[in-house]
XYZ file of C-alpha atoms in Angstrom:
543
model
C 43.976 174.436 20.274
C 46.620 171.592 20.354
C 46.888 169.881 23.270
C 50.841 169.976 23.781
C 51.680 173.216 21.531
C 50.932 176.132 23.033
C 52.822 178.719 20.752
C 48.802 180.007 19.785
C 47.089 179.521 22.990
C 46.033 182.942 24.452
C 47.368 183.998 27.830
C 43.714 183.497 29.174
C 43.457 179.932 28.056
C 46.846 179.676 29.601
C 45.934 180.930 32.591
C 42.605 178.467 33.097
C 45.380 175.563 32.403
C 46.550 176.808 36.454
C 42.897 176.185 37.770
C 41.023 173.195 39.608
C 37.456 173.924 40.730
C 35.007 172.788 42.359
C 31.224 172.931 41.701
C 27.413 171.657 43.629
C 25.635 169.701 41.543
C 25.887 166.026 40.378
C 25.447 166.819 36.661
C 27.517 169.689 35.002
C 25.677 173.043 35.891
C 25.567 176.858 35.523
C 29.077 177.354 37.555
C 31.007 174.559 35.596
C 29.475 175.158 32.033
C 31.011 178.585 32.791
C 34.523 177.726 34.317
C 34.911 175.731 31.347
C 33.343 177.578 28.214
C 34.865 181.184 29.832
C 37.765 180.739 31.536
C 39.153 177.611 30.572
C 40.404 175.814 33.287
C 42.406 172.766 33.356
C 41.018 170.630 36.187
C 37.523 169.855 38.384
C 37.276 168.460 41.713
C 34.758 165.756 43.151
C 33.590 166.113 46.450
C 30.603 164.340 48.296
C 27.924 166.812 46.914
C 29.084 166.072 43.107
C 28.612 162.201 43.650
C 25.551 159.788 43.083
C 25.579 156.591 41.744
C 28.773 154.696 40.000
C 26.629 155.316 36.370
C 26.178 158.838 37.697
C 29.815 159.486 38.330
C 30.878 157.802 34.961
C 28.728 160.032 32.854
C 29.661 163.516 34.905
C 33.550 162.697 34.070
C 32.281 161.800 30.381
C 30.074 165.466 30.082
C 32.598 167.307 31.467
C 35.654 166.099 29.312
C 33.375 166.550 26.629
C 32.578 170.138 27.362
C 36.361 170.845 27.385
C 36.978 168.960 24.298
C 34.306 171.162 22.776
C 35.825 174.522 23.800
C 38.834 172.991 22.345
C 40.798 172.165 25.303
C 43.200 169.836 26.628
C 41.129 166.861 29.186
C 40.615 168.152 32.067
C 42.095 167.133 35.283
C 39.425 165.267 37.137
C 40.207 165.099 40.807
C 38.801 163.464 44.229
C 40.264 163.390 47.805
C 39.677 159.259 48.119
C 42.446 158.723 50.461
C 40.383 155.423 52.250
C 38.873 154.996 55.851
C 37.722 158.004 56.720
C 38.331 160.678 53.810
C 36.582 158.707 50.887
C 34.292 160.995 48.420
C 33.197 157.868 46.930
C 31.808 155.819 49.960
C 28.574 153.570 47.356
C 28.223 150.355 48.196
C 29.304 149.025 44.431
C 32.729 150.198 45.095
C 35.768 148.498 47.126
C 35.993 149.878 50.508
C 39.349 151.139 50.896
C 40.845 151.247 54.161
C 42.212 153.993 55.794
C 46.012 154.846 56.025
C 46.381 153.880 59.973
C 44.611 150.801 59.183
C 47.274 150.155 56.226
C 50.374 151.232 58.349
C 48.942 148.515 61.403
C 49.418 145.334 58.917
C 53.207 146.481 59.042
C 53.494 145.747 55.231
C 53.650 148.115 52.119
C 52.531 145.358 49.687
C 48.941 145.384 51.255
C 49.321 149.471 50.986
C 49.789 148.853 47.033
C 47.176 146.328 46.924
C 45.006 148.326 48.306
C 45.716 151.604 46.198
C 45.781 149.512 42.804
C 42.339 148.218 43.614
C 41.360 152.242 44.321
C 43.014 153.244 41.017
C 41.566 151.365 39.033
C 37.644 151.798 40.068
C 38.589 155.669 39.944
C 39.729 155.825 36.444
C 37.300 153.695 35.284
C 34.898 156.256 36.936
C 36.558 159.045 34.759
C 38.450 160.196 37.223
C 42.230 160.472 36.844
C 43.907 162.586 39.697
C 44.412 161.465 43.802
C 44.986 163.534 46.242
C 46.919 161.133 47.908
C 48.438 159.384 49.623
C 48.596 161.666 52.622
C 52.473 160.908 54.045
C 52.070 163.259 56.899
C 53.769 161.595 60.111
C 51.520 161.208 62.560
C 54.096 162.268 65.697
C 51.411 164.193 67.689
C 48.652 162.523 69.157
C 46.328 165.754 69.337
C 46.526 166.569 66.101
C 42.574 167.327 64.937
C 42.945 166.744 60.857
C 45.748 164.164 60.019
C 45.403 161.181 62.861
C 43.934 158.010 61.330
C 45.270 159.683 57.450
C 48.820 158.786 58.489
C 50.079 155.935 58.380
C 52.739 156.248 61.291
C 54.562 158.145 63.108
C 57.636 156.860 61.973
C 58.922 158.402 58.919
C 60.545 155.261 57.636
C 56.935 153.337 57.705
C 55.090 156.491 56.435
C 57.836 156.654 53.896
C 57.621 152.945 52.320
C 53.937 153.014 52.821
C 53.160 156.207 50.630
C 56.075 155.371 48.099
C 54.105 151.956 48.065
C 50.712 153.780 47.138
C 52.004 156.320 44.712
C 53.481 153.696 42.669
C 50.451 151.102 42.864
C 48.053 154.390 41.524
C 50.107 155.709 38.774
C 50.805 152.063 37.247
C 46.562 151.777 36.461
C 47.013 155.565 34.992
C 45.778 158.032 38.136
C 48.290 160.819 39.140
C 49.001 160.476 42.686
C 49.606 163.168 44.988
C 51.743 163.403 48.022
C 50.911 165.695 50.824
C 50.528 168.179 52.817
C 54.073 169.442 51.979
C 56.497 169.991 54.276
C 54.067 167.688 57.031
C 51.002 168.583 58.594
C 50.991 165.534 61.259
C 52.541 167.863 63.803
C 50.114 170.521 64.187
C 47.347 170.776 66.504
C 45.461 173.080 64.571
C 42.482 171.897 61.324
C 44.134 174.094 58.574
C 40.377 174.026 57.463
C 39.245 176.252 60.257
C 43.034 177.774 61.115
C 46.568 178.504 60.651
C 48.659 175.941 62.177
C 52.606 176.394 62.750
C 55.042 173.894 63.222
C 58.352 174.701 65.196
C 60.546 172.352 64.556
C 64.518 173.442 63.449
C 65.841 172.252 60.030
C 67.755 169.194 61.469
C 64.465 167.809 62.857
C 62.198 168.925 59.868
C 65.134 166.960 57.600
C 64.966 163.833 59.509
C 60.987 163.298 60.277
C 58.604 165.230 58.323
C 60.809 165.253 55.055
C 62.055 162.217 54.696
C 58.503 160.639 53.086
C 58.470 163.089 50.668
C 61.836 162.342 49.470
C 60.421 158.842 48.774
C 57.679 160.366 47.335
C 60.022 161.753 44.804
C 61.934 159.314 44.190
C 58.985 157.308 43.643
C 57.645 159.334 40.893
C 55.110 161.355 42.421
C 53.234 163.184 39.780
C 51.949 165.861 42.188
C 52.666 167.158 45.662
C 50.364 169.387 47.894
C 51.105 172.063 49.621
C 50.272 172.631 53.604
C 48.621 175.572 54.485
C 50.997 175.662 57.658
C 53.682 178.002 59.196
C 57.347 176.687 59.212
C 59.368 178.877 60.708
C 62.869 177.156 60.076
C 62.352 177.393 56.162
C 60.344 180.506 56.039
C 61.044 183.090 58.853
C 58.442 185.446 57.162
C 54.573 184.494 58.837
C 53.189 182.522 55.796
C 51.758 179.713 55.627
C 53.625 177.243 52.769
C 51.465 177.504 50.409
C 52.255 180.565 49.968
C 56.173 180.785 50.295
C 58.647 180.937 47.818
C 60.977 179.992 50.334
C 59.230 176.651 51.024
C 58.130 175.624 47.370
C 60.961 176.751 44.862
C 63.376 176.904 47.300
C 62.787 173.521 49.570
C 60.677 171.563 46.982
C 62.389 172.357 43.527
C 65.592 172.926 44.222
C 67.125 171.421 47.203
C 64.678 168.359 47.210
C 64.235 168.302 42.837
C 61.102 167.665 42.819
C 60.141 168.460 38.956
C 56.649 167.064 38.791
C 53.034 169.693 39.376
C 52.926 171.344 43.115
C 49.413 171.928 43.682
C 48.080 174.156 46.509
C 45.612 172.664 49.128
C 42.303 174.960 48.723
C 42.461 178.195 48.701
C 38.955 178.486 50.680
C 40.504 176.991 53.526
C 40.053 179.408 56.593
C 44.147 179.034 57.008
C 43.949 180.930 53.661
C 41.211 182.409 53.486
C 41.042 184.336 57.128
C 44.155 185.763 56.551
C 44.629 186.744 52.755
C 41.780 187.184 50.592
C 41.694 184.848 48.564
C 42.257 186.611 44.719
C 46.062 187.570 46.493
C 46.905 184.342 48.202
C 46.282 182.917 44.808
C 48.519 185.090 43.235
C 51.215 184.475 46.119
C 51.076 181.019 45.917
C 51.907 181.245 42.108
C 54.574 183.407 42.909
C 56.047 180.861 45.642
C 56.451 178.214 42.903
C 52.844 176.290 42.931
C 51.365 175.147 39.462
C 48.068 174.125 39.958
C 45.541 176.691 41.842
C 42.591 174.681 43.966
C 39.756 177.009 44.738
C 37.090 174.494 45.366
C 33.860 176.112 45.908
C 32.799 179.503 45.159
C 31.950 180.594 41.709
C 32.712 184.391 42.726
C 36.257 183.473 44.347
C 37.069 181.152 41.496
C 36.647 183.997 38.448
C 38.304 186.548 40.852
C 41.220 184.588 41.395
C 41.592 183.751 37.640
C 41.211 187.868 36.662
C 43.757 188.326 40.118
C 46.374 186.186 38.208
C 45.388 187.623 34.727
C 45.757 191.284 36.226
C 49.374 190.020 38.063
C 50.638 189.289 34.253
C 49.505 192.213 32.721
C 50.870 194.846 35.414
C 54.056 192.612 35.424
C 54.275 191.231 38.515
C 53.949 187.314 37.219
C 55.917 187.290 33.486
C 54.183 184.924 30.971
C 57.372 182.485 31.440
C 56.321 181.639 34.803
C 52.388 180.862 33.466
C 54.372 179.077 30.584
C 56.413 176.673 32.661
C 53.738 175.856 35.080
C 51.360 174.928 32.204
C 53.890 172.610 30.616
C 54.167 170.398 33.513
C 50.491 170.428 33.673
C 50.258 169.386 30.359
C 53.104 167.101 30.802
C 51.362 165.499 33.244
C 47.969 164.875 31.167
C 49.932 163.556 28.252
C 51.272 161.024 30.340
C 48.996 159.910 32.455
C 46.978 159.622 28.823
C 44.040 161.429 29.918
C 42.618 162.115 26.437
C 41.857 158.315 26.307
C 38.469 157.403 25.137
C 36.417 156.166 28.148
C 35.819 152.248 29.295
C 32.188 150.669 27.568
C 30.014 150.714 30.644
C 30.452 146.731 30.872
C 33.986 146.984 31.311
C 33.486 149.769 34.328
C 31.349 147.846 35.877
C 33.054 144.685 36.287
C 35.775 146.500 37.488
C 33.945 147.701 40.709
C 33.801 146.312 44.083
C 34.294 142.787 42.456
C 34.851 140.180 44.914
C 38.549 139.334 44.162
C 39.211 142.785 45.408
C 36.676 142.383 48.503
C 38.779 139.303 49.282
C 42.190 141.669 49.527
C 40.565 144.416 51.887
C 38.927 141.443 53.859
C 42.564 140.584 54.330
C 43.816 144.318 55.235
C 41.380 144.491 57.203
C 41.929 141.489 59.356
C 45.932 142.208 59.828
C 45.193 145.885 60.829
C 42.716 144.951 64.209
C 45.619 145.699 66.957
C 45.147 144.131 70.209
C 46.840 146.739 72.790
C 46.369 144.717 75.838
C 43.944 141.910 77.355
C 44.033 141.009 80.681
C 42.592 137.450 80.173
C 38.929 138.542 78.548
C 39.780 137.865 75.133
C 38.183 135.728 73.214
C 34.622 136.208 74.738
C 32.374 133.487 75.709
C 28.160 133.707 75.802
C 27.088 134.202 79.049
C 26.123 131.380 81.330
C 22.771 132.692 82.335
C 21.947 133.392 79.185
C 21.924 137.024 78.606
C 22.493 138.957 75.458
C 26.215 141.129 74.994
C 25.681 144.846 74.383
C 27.776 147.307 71.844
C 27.649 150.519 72.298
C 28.166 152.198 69.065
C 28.547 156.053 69.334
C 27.578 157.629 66.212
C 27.909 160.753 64.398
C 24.768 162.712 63.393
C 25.900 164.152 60.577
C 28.061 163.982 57.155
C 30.675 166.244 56.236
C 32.909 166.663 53.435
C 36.168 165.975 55.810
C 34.870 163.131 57.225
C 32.431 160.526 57.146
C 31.393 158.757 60.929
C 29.991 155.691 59.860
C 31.147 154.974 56.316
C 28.818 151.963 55.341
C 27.689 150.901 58.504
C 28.062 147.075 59.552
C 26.192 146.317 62.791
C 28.742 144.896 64.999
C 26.480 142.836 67.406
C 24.908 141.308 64.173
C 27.893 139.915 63.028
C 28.447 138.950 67.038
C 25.419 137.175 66.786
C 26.457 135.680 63.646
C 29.525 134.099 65.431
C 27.672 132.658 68.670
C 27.703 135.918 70.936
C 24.333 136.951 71.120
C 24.498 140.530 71.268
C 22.923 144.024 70.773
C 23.302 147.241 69.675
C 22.761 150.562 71.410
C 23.680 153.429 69.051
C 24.536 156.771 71.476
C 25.939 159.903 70.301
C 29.697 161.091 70.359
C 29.087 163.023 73.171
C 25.922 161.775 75.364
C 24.065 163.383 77.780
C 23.622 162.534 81.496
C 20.322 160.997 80.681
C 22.411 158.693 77.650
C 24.848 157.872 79.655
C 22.716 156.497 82.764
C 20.080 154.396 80.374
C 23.559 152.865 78.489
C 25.023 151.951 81.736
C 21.483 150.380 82.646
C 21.121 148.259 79.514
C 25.263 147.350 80.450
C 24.025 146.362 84.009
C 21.931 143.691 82.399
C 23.781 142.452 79.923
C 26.262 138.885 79.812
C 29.641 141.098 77.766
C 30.101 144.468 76.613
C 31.998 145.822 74.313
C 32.598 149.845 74.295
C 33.321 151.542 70.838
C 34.644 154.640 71.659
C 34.967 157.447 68.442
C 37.190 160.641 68.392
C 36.559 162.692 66.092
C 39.327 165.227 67.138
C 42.880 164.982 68.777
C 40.920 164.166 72.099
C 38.253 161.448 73.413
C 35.019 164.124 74.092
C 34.578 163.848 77.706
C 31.560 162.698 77.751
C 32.395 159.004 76.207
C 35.438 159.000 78.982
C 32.846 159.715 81.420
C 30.617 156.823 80.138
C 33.570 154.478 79.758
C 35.009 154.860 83.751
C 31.200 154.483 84.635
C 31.148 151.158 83.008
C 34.881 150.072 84.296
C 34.052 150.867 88.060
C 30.217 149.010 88.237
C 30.338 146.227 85.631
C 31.139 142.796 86.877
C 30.650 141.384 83.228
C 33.352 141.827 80.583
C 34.156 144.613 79.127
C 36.212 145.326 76.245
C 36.739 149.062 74.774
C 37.347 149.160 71.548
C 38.878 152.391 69.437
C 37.260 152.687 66.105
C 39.089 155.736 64.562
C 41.933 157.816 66.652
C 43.386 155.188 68.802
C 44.930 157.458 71.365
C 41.866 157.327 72.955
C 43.298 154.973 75.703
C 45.027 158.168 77.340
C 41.692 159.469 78.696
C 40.617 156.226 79.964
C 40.676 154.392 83.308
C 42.867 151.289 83.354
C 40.627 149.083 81.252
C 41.922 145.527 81.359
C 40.840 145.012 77.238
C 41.720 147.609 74.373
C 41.508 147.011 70.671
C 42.032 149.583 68.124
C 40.327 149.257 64.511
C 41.507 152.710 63.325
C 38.139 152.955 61.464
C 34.351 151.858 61.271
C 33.433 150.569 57.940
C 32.526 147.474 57.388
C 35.710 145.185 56.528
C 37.079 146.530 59.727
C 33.772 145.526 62.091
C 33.613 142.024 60.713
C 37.643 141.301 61.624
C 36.935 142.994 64.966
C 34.086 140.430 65.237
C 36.385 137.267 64.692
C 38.436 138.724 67.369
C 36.053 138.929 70.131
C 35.061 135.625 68.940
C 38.042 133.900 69.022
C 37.701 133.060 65.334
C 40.721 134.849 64.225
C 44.401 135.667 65.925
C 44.809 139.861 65.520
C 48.169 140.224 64.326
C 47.718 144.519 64.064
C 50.807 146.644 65.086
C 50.309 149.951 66.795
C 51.880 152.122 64.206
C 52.122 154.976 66.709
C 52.334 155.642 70.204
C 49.590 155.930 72.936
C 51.901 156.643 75.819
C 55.184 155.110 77.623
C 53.455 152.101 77.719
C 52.373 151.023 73.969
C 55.107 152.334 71.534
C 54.770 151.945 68.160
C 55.466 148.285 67.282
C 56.537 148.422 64.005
């Protein structure tokens, strides 16, 4: 089977070209050996459950190219969602800890977007792994939006634009395919397409001017893929589908009045915005029809081979001609050729001095440092020790469990440590994202005696959970020490709070992020952060 001539392939093995899957397992097992060997498909996805150690990682993406090269097929497509900050399948300790987009968008400068994304390219494909999905270039424009938030980098199109045009480039020049999405913008939804179907209302004049305008960067920067939005647009498709699924919204808006020429891939088509409303085997088909190329069904072994026989079945009874399977598997072949992914893997000493080295630590220390946005300070910054002698407190509220969206903690860097570290004693009360009655009078308590204190709040969702705004006016009304709140992912968080005299936003909790916040408080370092979006009336977006 050669890779780029496909005059003998069979329309099966043409088919399995359309097809990234996911699998459970951190080696190759039962469901992959048979996506591959039987139904050919083009392209895997990593999530959190496929991924151990660096060494681990290499050798899956080695096994599994090997197991396509055996069945004579092109190199697979080896994809991961490792956007930075919070949406990072790849979170060990050996690699560099990218930072989120928000984070990015705060320094006010796309060359530390493209530092960042080079440094994230590179570790990936010397991990094997030679697809993105990203850069998200969503515009953040609505502040209870539960999915996209901290993933955009602004809510200015222009910024978002420059930003992900910035990142696509920097990831396709160390050989990953980037990917721009959610197509046509999911930052104005207030609705998880994972759990539902989200609409956005917007006319065509609007649509043009905000949520469009980064992905006509996008193009222009080369994007090798885009992603579909599983998300309602009303103005460009009056029938109630989502885009993914409308030939309307992806031939019509994406090929040919935007030109995009490159691989449209479909967000997964287990998401519930799918999923509860078509089954899955017809959405599949319908999103082929619409104009996508590649088909992500990312989980289920059953849904996977019946949405490979749905399209199979949809070219045999006519309803899909074999020109349409043709053209879509040429750009996905295109695509492999040039982003050489049939080159022979790095020598495992070459891999490994190519992650987390400390050159590229240095860079994110820097990110890192521009991105901590003071919002306002009414006179308590930097802190001092207290004169009687008592320790600070941080209260750090903490998620109690993983997910594959999103991660809480990321690779967790005690704040009061570092505190310490700087001459502000301190300690650290960990609480949960929502605490109790009983959690919220013991941290107030601890506050009562303490010399400083400095409130991390965490939203997880478009809204602060009650029960940290609770804590957080508790604190404001009865502490005579200071007290500085400090956002650590959705910075909008400010809008459910009392009029705090000090409030910093970080935009996420990983490590890089906690130690700049530190030198902050301490007076060690000047925060030079932008808010790259709006809280309210009274902090605009600054850049």
């Amino acid at each position: 089977m050669s890779f780029m001539n496909t005059d003998q392939w069979t329309l099966e093995q043409k088919i399995g070209q359309l097809f990234v899957c996911g699998f459970h397992d951190i080696v190759p097992d039962a469901q992959m050996e048979t996506l591959i060997a039987d139904y050919q498909i083009g392209g895997v996805i990593y999530f959190r459950r496929n991924i151990g150690t660096p060494q681990q990682i290499y050798q899956l993406s080695i096994e599994l190219q090997q197991q396509a090269y055996n069945q004579g097929l092109p190199p697979l497509l080896i994809a991961i969602d490792q956007e930075g900050g919070m949406v990072s399948r790849i979170d060990q300790e050996e690699l560099s800890l990218i930072p989120g987009n928000m984070s990015l968008g705060a320094t006010g400068d796309p060359a530390w977007t493209a530092a960042a994304s080079s440094i994230s390219a590179r570790e990936l494909r010397a991990l094997g792994i030679n697809v993105n999905f990203a850069p998200c270039v969503d515009v953040n424009n609505n502040p209870r939006n539960p999915v996209i938030g901290v993933r955009s980098y602004s809510e200015k199109p222009d910024i978002v634009a420059a930003h992900g045009a910035a990142a696509i480039t920097a990831m396709q020049e160390q050989g990953v395919a980037a990917t721009a999405k959610h197509f046509p913008g999911h930052g104005d939804t207030e609705v998880d397409s994972h759990y539902g179907l989200a609409s956005v209302l917007h006319d065509v004049q609007r649509l043009e001017q905000i949520e469009l305008l980064p992905f006509r960067e996008a193009i222009t920067a080369g994007t090798d893929l885009i992603m579909s939005a599983h998300v309602i647009f009303p103005a460009f498709e009056p029938d109630p589908i989502p885009a993914t699924l409308s030939h309307r919204v992806l031939t019509g808006l994406l090929r040919q009045q935007l030109g995009f020429d490159g691989v449209i891939v479909t967000d997964c088509l287990e998401m519930h915005a799918i999923a509860k409303h078509f089954p899955i085997p017809e959405a599949t088909v319908m999103a082929l029809e619409a104009g996508a190329d590649l088909l992500l069904v990312s989980h289920t072994l059953q849904e996977q081979i019946a949405a490979i026989e749905a399209v199979r079945h949809a070219v045999e009874q006519g309803r899909i001609s074999e020109q349409r399977i043709d053209e879509s598997v040429t750009r996905i072949l295109q695509l492999k050729a040039r982003r050489q992914m049939d080159r022979q893997p790095m020598s495992e000493q070459e891999w490994l001095s190519l992650l987390g080295n400390e050159q590229s630590a240095d860079v994110l220390r820097a990110i890192a440092a521009r991105s901590i946005t003071v919002v306002k300070d009414d006179h308590q910054l930097p802190l001092q020790p207290a004169a009687d002698g008592k320790q600070g407190l941080v209260i750090w509220p903490q998620l109690s469990r993983r997910t594959e969206v999103a991660e809480a903690v990321g690779h967790d860097r005690n704040l009061a440590e570092v505190l310490t570290s700087l001459g502000l004693p301190a300690e650290r009360l960990i609480i949960g994202t929502e605490p109790d009655a009983e959690e919220r009078l013991v941290t107030l308590q601890k506050a009562q005696q303490s010399g400083f204190v400095v409130q991390v709040t965490y939203t997880s969702t478009g809204q602060l959970p009650a029960e940290q705004a609770q804590l957080t006016q508790c604190l404001h009304e009865q502490l005579r020490v200071p007290l500085i709140v400090v956002s650590m992912r959705n910075p909008y968080d400010l809008n459910e709070l009392p009029e705090l005299r000090t409030y910093i936003c970080t935009y996420e909790n990983r490590k890089y992020a906690v130690e700049a916040l530190a030198a902050v408080l301490a007076g060690t370092e000047t925060a030079t952060g932008k808010l790259p979006v709006s809280l309210n009336a009274d902090y605009t977006v600054q850049i």
